Each structure stands twice: as structure tokens, then as C-alpha cells.
Short mmCIF file of C-alpha atoms in Angstrom, two decimals:
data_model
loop_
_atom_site.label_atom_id
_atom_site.label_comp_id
_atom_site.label_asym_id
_atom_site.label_seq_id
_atom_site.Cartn_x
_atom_site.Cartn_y
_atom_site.Cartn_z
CA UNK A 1 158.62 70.60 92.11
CA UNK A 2 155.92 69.27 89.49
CA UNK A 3 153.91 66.21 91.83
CA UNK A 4 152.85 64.68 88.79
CA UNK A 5 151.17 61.15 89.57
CA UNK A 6 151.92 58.52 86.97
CA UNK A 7 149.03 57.24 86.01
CA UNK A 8 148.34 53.51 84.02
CA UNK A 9 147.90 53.99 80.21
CA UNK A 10 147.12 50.40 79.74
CA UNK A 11 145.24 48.61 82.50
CA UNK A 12 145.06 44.23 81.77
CA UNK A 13 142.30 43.07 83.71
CA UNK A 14 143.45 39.36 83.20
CA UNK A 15 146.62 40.24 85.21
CA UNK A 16 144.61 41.29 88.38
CA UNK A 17 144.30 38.93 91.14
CA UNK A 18 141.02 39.34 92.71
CA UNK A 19 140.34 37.44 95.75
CA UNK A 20 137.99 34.52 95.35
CA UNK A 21 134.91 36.61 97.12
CA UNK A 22 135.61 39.13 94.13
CA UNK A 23 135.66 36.39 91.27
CA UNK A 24 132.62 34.63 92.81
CA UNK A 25 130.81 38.25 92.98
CA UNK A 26 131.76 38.99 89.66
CA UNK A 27 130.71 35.64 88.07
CA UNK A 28 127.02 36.19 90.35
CA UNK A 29 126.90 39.27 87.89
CA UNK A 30 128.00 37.45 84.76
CA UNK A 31 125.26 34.62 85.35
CA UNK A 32 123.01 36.89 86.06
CA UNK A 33 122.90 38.57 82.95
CA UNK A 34 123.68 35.65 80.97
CA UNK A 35 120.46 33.90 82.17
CA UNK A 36 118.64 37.41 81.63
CA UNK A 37 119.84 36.95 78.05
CA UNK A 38 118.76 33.40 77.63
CA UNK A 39 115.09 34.03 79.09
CA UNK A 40 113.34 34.70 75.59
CA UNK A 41 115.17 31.56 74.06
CA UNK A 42 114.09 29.77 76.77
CA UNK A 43 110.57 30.78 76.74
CA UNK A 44 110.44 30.30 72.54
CA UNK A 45 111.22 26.47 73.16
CA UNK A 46 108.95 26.39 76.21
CA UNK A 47 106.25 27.91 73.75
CA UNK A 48 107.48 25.54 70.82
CA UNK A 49 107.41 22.23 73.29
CA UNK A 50 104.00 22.49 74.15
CA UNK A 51 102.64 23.23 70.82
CA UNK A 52 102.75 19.97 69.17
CA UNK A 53 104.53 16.39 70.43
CA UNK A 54 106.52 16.77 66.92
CA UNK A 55 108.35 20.11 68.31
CA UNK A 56 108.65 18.51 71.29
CA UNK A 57 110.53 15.32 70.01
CA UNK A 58 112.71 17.81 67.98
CA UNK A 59 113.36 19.71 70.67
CA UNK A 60 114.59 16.44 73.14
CA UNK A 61 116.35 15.16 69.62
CA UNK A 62 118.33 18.19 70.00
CA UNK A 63 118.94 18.03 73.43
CA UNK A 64 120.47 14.67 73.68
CA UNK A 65 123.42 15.32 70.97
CA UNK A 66 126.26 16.32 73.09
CA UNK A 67 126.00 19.74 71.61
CA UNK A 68 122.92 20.50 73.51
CA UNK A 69 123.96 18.10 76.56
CA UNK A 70 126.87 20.86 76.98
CA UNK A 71 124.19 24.06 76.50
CA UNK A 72 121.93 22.12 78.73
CA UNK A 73 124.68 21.34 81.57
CA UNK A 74 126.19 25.26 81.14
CA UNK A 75 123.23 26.53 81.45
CA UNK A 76 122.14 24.66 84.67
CA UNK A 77 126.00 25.63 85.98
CA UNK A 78 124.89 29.36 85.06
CA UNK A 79 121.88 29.07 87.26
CA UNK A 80 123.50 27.21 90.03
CA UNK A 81 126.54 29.21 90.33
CA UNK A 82 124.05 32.64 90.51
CA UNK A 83 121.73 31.09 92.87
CA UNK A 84 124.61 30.10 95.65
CA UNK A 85 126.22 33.13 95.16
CA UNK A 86 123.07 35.02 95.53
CA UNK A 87 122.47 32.85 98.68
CA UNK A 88 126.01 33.89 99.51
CA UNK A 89 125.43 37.65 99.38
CA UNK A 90 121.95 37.50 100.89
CA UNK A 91 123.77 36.14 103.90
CA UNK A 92 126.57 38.85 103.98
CA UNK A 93 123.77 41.33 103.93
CA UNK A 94 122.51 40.39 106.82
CA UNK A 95 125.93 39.74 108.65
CA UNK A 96 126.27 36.00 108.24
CA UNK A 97 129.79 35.17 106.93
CA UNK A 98 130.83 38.57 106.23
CA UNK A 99 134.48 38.42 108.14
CA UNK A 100 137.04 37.55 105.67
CA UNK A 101 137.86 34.18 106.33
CA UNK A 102 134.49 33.18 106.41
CA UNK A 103 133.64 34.60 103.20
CA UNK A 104 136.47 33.66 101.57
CA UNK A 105 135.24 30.03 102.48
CA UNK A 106 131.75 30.38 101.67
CA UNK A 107 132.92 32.14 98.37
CA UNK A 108 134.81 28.30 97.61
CA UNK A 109 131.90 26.65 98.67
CA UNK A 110 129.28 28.29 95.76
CA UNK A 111 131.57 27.02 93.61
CA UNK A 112 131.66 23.42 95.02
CA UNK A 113 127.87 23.48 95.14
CA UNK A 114 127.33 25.01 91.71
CA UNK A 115 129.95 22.30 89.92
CA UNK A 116 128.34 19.43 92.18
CA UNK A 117 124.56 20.19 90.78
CA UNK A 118 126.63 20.01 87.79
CA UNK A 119 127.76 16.65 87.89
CA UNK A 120 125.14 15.27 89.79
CA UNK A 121 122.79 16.65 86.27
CA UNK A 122 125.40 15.44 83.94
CA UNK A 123 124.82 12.34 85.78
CA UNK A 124 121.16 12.64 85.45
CA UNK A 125 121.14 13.29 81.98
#
């Protein structure tokens, strides 16, 4: 007469299919704190750039190697992908798009916009 519930020992969170909404939420987390993380690096070469027009050229030098063409162009995905997903949610607040198809297509669409500004910088660049 023992009820006892089996519960997981080992618990893969790469084998869990979250709906888009939930990956999209998730990643607006992930950016978030990634960019967080990146704001003193940022500010050092902001600092650095306008110091001197030799740190500058160093800094552009380093930039334009595809190295720092793929920081540059993740980083401006990072930003992107928070900021349309933080439009997103701001929305859903509110009521706007919260019914599940709805969000589930909005969800798709931060992740159109966010690779578009991508390629449309990549472009740029």
C-alpha cells in the first residue's frame, strides 16, 4: 500500500522541448546577462578609444579581423534578440499578444527581427 512517487534522478535539460515563447524567454534572460557581463569591457574600450587616435586605430584594427567582425556581429545579435524580446514581454504585460497563438508568433518574429539587424550589420560592416 506504499504510494511512493518515482521521482527523476537525472533530469537532461537538452531533451526538453520548450515551446518557442519559452526558448525566446529564456534567451531574453541569457542576453540579458550576457550584455550585463560585457558592460565593463565595453566601457574600458569606450574609455581606451577616446584617449588617444593611436588606441583608437588599434581598437578599429582589431575590429575589422573577422575575429572581432564575429564579437562585433554576436554582440549586436545579443542586444537585438533582448531588446525584441523585451518589446515582446512588455506587450504581454499589458495584454497585447498574450493568447497562445499570438505569442507563439510574435515569439518567431524576435527572432526574425534580431537575425535581420544581424545581417543587415554584417552587411554594414
Amino acid at each position: 500500500m506504499q504510494n511512493k512517487k518515482k521521482r527523476p534522478v537525472y533530469l537532461n535539460l537538452l531533451q526538453i522541448r520548450l515551446p518557442v515563447g519559452g526558448v525566446a524567454s529564456i534567451l531574453h534572460r541569457a542576453t540579458g546577462a550576457v550584455l550585463v557581463l560585457l558592460l565593463p569591457f565595453a566601457l574600458y574600450l569606450l574609455q581606451r578609444s577616446v584617449q588617444e587616435p593611436a588606441a583608437y586605430a588599434d581598437i578599429a584594427a582589431r575590429l575589422a579581423t573577422i575575429e572581432g567582425r564575429v564579437v562585433l556581429l554576436g554582440t549586436v545579435w545579443m542586444f537585438a534578440q533582448h531588446f525584441f524580446s523585451g518589446i515582446r514581454h512588455l506587450l504581454m504585460d499589458v495584454g497585447i499578444g498574450d493568447e497562445t497563438a499570438t505569442a507563439r508568433i510574435s515569439a518567431w518574429l524576435t527572432f526574425v527581427a534580431s537575425g535581420s539587424v544581424v545581417v543587415v550589420t554584417g552587411i554594414c560592416l
